[in-house]
Coordinates of C-alpha atoms and ligand atoms in Angstrom, one line a residue:
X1 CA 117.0 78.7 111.6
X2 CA 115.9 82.1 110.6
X3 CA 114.3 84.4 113.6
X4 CA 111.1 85.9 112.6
X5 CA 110.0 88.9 115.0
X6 CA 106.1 88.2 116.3
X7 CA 104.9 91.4 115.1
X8 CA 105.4 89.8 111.2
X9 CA 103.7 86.7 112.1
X10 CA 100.8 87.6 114.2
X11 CA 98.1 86.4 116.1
X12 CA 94.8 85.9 116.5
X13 CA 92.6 88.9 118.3
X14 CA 90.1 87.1 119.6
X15 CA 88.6 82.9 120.0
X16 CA 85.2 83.8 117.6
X17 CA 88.0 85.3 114.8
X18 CA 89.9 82.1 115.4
X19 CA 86.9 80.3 115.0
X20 CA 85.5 82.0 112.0
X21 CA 88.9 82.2 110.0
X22 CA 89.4 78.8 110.1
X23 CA 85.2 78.0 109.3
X24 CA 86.2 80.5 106.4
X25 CA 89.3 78.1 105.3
X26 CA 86.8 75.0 105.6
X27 CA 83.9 76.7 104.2
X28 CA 84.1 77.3 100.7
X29 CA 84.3 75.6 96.7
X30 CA 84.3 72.4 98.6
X31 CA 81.2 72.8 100.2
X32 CA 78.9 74.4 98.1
X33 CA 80.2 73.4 94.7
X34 CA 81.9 69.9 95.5
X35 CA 79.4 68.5 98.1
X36 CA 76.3 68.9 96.9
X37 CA 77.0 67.7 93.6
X38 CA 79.0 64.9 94.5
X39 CA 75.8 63.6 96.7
X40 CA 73.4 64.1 93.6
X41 CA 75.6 62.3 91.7
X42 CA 77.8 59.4 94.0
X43 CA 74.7 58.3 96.1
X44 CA 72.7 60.8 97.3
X45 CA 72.0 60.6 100.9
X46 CA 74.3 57.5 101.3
X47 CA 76.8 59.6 100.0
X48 CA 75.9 61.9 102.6
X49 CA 76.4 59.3 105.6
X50 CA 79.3 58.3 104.9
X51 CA 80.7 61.7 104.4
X52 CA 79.6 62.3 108.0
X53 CA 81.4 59.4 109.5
X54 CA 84.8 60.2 107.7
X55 CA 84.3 64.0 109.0
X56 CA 83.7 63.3 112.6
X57 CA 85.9 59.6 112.3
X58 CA 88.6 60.7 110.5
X59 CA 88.7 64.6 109.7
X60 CA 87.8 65.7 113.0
X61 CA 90.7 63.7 115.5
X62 CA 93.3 64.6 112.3
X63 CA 91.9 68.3 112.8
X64 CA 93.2 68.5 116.5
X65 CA 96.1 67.0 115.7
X66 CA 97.2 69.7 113.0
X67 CA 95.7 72.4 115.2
X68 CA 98.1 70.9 118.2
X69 CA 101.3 70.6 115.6
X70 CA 100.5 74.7 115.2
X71 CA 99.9 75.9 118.0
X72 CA 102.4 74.2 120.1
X73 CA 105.5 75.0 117.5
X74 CA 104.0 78.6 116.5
X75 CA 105.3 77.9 113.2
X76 CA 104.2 76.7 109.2
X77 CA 104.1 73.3 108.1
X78 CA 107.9 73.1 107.7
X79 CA 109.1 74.8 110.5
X80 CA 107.1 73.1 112.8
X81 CA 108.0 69.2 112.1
X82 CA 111.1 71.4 112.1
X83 CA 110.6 72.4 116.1
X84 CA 108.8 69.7 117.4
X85 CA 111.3 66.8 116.4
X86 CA 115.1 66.1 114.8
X87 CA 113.5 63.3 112.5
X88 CA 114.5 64.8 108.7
X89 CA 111.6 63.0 107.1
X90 CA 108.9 65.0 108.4
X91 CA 109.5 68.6 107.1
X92 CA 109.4 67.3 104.0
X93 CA 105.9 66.4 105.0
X94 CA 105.2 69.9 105.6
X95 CA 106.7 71.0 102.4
X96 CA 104.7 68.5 100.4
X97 CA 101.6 70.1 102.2
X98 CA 102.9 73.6 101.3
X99 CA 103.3 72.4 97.7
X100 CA 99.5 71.1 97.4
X101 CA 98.3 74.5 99.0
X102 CA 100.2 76.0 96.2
X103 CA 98.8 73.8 93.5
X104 CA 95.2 73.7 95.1
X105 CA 95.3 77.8 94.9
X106 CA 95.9 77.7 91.5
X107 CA 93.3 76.0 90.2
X108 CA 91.1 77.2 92.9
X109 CA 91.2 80.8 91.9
X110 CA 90.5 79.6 88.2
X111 CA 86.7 78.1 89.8
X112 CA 86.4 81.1 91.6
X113 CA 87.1 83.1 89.4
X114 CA 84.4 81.5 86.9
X115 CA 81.7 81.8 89.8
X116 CA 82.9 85.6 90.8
X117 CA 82.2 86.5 86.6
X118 CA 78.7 84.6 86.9
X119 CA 77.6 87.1 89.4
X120 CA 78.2 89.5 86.5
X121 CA 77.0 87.6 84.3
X122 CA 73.7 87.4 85.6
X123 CA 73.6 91.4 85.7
X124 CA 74.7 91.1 81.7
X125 CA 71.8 89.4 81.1
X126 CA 69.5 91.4 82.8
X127 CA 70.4 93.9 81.0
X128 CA 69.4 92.2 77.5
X129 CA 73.8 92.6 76.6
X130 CA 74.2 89.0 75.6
X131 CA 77.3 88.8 74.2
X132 CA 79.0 89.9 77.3
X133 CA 77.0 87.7 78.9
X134 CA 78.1 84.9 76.8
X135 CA 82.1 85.5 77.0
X136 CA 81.5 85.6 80.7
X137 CA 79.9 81.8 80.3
X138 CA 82.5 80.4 78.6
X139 CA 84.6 78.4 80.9
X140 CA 87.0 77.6 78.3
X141 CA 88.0 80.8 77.2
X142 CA 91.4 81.3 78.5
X143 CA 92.3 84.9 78.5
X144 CA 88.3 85.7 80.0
X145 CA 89.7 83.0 83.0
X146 CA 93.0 84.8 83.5
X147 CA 91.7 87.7 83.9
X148 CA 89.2 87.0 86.4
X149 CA 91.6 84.7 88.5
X150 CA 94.0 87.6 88.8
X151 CA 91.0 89.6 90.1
X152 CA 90.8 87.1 92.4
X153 CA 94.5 86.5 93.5
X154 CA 95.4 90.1 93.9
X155 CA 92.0 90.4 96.4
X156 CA 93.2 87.5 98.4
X157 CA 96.9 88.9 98.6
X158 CA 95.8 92.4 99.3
X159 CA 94.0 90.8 102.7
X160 CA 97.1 88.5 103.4
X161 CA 99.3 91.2 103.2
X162 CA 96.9 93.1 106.4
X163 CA 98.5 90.4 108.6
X164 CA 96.5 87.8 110.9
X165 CA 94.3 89.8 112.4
X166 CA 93.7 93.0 110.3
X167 CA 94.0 91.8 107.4
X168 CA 92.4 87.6 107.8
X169 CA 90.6 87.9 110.8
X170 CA 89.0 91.0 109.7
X171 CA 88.0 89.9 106.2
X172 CA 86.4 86.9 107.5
X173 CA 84.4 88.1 110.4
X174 CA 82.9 90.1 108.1
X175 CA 82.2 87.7 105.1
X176 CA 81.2 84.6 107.3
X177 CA 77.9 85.7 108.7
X178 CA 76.8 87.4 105.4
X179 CA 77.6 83.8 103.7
X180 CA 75.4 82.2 106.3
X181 CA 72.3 84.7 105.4
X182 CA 72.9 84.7 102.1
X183 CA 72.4 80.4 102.4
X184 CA 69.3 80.5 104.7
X185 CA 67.9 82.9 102.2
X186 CA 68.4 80.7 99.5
X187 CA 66.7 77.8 101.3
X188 CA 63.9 79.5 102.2
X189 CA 63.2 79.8 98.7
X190 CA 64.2 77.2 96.8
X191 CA 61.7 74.7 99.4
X192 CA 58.9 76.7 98.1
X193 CA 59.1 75.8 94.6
X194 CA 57.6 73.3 92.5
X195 CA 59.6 70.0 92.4
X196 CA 61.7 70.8 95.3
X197 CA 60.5 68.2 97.6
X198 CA 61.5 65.6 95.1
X199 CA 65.1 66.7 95.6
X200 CA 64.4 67.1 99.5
X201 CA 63.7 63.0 98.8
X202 CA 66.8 62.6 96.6
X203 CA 68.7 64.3 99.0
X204 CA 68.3 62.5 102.7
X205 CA 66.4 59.0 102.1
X206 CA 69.7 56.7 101.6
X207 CA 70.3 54.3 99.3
X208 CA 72.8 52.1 100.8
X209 CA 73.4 49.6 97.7
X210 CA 75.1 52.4 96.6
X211 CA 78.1 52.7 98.7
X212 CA 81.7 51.0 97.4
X213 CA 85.1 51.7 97.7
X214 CA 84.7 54.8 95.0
X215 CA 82.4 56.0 97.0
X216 CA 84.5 55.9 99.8
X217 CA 87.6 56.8 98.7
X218 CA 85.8 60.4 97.0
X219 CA 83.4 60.9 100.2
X220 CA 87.2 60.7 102.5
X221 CA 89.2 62.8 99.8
X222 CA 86.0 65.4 100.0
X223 CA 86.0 65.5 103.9
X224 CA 89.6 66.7 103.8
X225 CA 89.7 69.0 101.3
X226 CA 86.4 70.4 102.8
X227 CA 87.8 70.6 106.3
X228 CA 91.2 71.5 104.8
X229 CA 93.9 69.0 106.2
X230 CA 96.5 67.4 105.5
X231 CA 98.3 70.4 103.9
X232 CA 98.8 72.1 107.1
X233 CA 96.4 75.1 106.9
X234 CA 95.4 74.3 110.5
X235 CA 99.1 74.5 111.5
X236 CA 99.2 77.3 110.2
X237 CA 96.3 78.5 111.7
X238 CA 96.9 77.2 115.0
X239 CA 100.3 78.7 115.1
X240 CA 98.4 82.0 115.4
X241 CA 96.2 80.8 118.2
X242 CA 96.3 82.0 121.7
X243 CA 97.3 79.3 124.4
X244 CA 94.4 80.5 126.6
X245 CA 92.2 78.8 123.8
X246 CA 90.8 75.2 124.2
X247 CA 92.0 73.1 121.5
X248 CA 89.2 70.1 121.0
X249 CA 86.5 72.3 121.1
X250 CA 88.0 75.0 118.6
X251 CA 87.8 72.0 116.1
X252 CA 84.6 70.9 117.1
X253 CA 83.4 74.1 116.5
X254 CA 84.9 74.4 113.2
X255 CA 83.8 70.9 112.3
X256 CA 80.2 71.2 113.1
X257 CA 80.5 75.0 111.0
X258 CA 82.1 73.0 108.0
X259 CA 79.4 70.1 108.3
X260 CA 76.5 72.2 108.8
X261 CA 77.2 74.7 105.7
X262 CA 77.9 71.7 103.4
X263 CA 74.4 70.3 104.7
X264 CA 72.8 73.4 104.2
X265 CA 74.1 74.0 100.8
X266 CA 73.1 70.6 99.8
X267 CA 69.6 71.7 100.8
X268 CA 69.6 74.7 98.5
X269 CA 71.5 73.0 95.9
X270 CA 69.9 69.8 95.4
X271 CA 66.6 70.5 95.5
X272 CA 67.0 73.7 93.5
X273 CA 68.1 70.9 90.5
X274 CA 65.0 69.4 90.9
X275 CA 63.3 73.6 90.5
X276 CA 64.9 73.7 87.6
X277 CA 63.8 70.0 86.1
X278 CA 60.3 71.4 86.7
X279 CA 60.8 74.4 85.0
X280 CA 61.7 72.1 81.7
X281 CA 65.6 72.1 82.8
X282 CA 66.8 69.2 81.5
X283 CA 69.1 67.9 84.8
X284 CA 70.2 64.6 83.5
X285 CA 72.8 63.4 81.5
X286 CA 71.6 60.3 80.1
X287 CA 70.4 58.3 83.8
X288 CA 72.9 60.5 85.4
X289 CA 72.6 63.6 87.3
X290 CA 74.8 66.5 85.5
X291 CA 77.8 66.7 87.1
X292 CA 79.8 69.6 89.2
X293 CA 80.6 72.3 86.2
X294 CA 77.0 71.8 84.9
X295 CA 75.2 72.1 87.9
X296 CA 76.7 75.0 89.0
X297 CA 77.6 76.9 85.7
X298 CA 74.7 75.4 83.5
X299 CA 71.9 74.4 85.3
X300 CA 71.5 77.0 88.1
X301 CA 72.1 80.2 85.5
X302 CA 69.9 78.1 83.3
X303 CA 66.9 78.5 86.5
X304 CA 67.9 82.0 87.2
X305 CA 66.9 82.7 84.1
X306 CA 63.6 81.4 84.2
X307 CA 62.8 83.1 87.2
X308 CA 64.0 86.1 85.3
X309 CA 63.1 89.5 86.3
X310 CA 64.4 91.2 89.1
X311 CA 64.2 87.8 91.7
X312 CA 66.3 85.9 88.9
X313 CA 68.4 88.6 89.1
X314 CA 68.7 89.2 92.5
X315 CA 68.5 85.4 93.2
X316 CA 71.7 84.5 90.7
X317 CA 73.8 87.8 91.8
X318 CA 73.4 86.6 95.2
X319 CA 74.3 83.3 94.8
X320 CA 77.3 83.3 93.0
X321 CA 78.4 85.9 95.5
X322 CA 77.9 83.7 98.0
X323 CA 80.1 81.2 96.3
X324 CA 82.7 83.4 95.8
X325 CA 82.9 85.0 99.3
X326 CA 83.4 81.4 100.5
X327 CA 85.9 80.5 97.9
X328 CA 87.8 83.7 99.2
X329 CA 88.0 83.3 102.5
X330 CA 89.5 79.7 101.6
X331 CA 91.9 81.3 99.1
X332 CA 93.3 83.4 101.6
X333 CA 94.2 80.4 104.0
X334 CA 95.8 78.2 100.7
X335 CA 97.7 81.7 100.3
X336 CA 98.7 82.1 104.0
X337 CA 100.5 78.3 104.3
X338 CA 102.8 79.0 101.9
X339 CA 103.6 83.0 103.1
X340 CA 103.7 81.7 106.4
X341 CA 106.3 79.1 105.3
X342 CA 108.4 82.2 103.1
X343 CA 108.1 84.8 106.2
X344 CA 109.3 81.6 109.1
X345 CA 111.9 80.0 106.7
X346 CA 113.6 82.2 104.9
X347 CA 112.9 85.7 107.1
X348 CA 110.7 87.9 104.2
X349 CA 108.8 90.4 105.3
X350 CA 104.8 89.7 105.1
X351 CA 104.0 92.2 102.4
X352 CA 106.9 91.2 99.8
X353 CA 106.0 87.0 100.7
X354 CA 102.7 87.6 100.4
X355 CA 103.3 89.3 96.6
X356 CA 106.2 87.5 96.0
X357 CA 104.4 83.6 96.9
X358 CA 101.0 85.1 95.2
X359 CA 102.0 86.8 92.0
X360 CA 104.4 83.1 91.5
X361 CA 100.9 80.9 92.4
X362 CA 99.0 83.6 89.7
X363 CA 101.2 82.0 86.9
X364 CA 100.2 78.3 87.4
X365 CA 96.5 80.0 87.2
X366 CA 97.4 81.7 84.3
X367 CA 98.4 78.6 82.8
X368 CA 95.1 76.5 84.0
X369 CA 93.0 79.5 82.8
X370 CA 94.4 78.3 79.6
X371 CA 93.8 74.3 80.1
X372 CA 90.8 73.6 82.5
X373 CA 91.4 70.7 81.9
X374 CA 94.3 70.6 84.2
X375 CA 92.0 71.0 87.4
X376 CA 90.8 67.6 87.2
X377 CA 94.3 66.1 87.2
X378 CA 95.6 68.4 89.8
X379 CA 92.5 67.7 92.0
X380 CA 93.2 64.3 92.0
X381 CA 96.7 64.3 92.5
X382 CA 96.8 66.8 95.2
X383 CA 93.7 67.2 96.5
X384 CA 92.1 63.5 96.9
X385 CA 95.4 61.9 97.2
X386 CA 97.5 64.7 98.2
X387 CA 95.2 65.8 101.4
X388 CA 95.1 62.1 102.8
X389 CA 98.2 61.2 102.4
X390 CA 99.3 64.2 104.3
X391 CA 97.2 63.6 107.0
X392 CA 98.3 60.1 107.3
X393 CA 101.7 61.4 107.4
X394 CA 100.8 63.9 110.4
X395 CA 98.9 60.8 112.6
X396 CA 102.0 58.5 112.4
X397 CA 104.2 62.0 113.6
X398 CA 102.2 62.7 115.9
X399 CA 101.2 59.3 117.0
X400 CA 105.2 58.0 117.1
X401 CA 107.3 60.8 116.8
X402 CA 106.1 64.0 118.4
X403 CA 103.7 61.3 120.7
X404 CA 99.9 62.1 121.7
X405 CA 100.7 62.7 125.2
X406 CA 103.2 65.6 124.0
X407 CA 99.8 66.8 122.1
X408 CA 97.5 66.7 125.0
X409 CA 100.2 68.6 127.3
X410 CA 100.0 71.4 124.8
X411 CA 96.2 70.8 124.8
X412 CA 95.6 71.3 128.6
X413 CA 97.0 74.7 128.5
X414 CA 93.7 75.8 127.2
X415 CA 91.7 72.9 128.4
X416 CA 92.5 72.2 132.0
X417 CA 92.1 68.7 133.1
X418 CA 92.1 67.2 129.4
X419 CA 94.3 64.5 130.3
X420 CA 91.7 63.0 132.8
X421 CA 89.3 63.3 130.4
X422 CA 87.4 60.4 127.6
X423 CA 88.4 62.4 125.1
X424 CA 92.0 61.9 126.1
X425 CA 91.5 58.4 126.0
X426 CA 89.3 58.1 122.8
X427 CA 91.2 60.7 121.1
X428 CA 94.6 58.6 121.1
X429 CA 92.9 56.2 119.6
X430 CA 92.2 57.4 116.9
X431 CA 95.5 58.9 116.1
X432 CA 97.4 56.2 116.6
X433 CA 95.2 53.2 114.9
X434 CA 92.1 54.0 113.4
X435 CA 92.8 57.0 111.4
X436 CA 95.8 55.8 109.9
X437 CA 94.2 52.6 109.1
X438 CA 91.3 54.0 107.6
X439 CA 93.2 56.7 105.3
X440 CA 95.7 53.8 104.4
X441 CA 93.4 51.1 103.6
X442 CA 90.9 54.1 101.6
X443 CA 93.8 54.8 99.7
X444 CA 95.0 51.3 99.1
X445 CA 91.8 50.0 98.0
X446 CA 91.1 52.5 95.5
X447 CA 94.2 51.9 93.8
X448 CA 93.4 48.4 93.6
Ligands
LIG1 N1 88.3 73.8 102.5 C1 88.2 74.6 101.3 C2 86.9 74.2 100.6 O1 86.1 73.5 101.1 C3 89.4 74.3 100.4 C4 90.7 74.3 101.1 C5 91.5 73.1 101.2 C6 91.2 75.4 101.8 C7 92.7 73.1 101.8 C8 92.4 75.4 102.5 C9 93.1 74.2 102.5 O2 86.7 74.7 99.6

């Protein structure tokens, strides 16, 4: 197996850079583009409930698992089923997780890059130059989303090539708390408005005769991707982490930072639909709520620019900054899994895996920036089936290959006493029955 000196992998300077890398990674498209449209159009708040119990159920036990996997074997996906057992099945595991990062990036930096030229957009329209703000519109114009997604791409290589904690770290302890303000801001005036308290309603009274196995199924495919499992990210991650640093609560931390931002973007998002139906938006599609691409790329411009002015400038600039700081700080984590996996594996420097993996991933975008309509296939495929199916994978290693008590050894280094804990009881659980019972039978039952 190929020696890789520490300096090239790296580590983590400090818990709250932990912490905030991996919010970053959690925090981003899948929160304030997927979530809150998927509640206004799967069920509103029931949608939200249940999204809940497969975060804290399901994403949250799977979460400690990965980030034990990481740090215990200090290496990527592959090298660490590698370490941690002689079982021949399980790297592959880790190289189907590296694969979906490398797919997910693709497409990923195609939606960013659409939100990243909106920001621009909204200046071009300021401005009165409409046809540039037009071309930058058009989500089906293929060289426009090329362009931007290599804008994108090279920005998230140039910080993976920094390293772990100059370049990552850095990057995200800066960007994290700005995406934070940037949401409160947001809040604050979207609740003002006309017609936002109808949304508010829309939002968190449930409807529970909503709920089915669709509902399910997308609500447990959302909670991975948004926590971003079951493709190794945290293994990654964790492989960085110090073993002074207490495992469960690291990933309560980063659960409750995950939840909360999705719940908060909900509560700007949601309610700003309902803005923009008093403003004589049209927000329905038939009896349906617009979906995804149309809220965020057609409805919300649509409101900025019947604020207009400077605060409909200000308001969208700000906004579609905000989603594309988060959608970067995820980027670079989908980049990192598979540069971690290049520099481990196969002994590359950081600087030539990071160009080498990125520049490779930038042609699959290239070629989605031509066909959106990929995205939708290649979300399904590796991100609501992909994601669970790798975190099933993980429970049943770590639950009968690796074994949960190996886990909570590595866990007590940080968290004295762990083992006499409930949570070392409870967590077990979890790992060994209900997670893979619930992923399984999710996955089952859609299919059927
Ligand atoms: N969690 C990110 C989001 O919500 C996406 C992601 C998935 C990032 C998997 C890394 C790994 O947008």
């Amino acid at each position: 197996m190929a020696v890789t000196s520490s300096s090239e992998r790296g580590s983590w300077n400090s818990k709250l850079g932990f912490i905030l890398a991996a919010a970053g990674s959690a925090v981003g498209l899948g929160n304030i583009w997927g979530f809150p449209t998927k509640v206004a159009t799967e069920g509103g708040a029931a949608y939200l409930i249940i999204y809940l119990l497969c975060t804290f159920l399901i994403g949250f036990p799977v979460m400690v698992a990965e980030l034990s996997i990481g740090r215990k074997s200090g290496k990527n996906p592959v090298g660490a089923f590698k370490a941690l057992s002689s079982n021949k099945f399980f790297p592959l595991v880790g190289l189907w997780g590296v694969i979906c990062g490398v797919v997910i990036l693709s497409f990923y930096t195609v939606i960013a890059g659409w939100a990243f030229g909106y920001a621009f957009e909204e200046i071009f329209y300021f401005l009165g130059w409409d046809s540039a703000a037009a071309w930058l519109t058009d989500t089906g114009n293929g060289p426009k989303n090329a362009l931007i997604a290599s804008v994108f791409m090279f920005g998230t290589i140039k910080i993976i090539t920094g390293g772990v904690s100059d370049g990552i770290e850095k990057a995200t302890k800066t960007m994290m708390p700005l995406l934070i303000g940037i949401i409160v801001i947001m809040i604050g005036y979207v609740l003002t408005q006309p017609g936002a308290s109808e949304g508010v309603k829309e939002y968190l009274l449930p409807d529970f005769s909503r709920i089915n196995a669709g509902l399910i199924f997308s609500a447990m495919g959302q909670a991975f991707f948004s926590l971003s499992l079951g493709m190794g990210a945290l293994i990654t991650y964790g492989s960085y982490l110090s073993k002074k640093e207490n495992i469960p609560q690291a990933a309560a931390l980063v659960t409750l930072a995950d939840v909360g931002i999705a719940f908060l973007a909900g509560l700007m998002i949601i309610p700003a639909m309902y803005v923009a139906q008093a403003a004589g938006i049209e927000i329905f599609v038939g009896d349906q709520l617009a979906s995804s691409t149309d809220l965020v790329f057609q409805i919300l411009p649509a409101l900025f620019h019947t604020i207009g002015g400077v605060l409909g400038l200000v308001l969208g600039v700000v906004f579609f900054l905000l989603l594309s700081i988060a959608a970067l700080t995820s980027t670079i984590s989908l980049l990192e899994v598979p540069v971690a996996y290049v520099i481990d594996e196969h002994n590359v420097p950081r600087k030539k895996a990071a160009w080498g993996v990125g520049l490779g991933i930038l042609v699959i975008s290239i070629i989605v920036s031509f066909y959106p309509s990929l995205i939708g296939t290649f979300d399904n495929i590796f991100n609501n089936l992909g994601l669970p199916i790798g975190g099933l994978l993980m429970c049943i290693f770590v639950a009968f290959v690796w074994k949960t008590d190996s886990a909570l050894s590595e866990m007590e280094l940080g968290f004295e006493g762990v083992k006499q804990t409930l949570f070392a009881k409870v967590w077990p659980v979890f790992i060994w029955i209900i997670c893979p019972a619930a992923i399984a039978y999710n996955i089952i039952s859609n299919f059927l």
